[in-house]
XYZ file of C-alpha atoms in Angstrom:
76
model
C -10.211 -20.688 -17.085
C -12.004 -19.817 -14.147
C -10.492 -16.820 -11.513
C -10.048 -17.269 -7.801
C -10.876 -14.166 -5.392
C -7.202 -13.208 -6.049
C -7.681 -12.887 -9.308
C -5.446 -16.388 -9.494
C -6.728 -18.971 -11.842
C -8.036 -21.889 -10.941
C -8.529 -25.488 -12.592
C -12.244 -25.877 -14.376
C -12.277 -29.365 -14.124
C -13.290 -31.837 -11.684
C -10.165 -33.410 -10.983
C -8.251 -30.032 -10.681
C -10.782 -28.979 -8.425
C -10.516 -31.760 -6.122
C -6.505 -31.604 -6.037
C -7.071 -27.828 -5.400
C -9.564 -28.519 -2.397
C -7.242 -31.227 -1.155
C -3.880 -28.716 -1.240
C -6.205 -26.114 0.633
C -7.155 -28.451 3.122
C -4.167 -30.052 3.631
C -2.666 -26.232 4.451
C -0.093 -26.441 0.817
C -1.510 -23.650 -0.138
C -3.803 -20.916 1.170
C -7.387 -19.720 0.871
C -8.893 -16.465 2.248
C -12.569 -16.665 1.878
C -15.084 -16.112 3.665
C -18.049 -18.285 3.696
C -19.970 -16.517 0.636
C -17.202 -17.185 -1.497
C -15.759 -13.693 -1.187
C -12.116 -12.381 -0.495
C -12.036 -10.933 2.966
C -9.394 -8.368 2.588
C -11.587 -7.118 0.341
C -14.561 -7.313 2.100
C -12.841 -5.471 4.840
C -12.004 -2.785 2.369
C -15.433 -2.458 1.259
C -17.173 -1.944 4.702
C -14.023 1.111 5.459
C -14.889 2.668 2.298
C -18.055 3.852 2.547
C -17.504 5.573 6.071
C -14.316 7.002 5.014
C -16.477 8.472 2.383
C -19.087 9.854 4.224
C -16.653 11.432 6.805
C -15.124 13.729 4.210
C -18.199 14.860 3.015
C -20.075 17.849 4.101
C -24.286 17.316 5.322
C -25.149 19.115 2.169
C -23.146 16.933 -0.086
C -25.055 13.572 1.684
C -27.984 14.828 1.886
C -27.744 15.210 -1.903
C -26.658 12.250 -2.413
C -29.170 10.565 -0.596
C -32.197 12.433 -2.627
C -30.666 11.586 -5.891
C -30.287 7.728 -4.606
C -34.536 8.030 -3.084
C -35.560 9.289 -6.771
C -33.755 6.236 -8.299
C -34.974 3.954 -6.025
C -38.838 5.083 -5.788
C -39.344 6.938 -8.860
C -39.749 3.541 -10.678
């Protein structure tokens, strides 16, 4: 059975899938996504990751971790 963004599962069939659009539109039940399909909250998570990241990190450490990611990228 398929998965929602919550991890919630969600009818694969046509008629489930219309009763589930119906309940979400008629504000039953809820549906955090954003337009891609994705779950915000989680989205939101994702973009403070990476700078929390690269705040604890010292120039040396980034700057390695850039080169290594160049190499990947370009030595193709």
């Amino acid at each position: 059975m398929p998965r929602g963004p919550k991890g919630e599962k969600r009818p694969a069939a046509a008629i489930g899938n219309a009763i589930m659009i119906s309940k979400i539109a008629t504000g039953e039940i809820e549906d955090i996504t954003t337009e891609d399909g994705k779950n915000a909250a989680a989205v939101a998570l994702g973009r403070m990751g990476g700078k929390a990241r690269a705040a604890g990190m010292s120039a040396k450490k980034r700057k390695e971790i850039a080169k290594k990611a160049a190499e990947k990228r370009w030595g193709k």
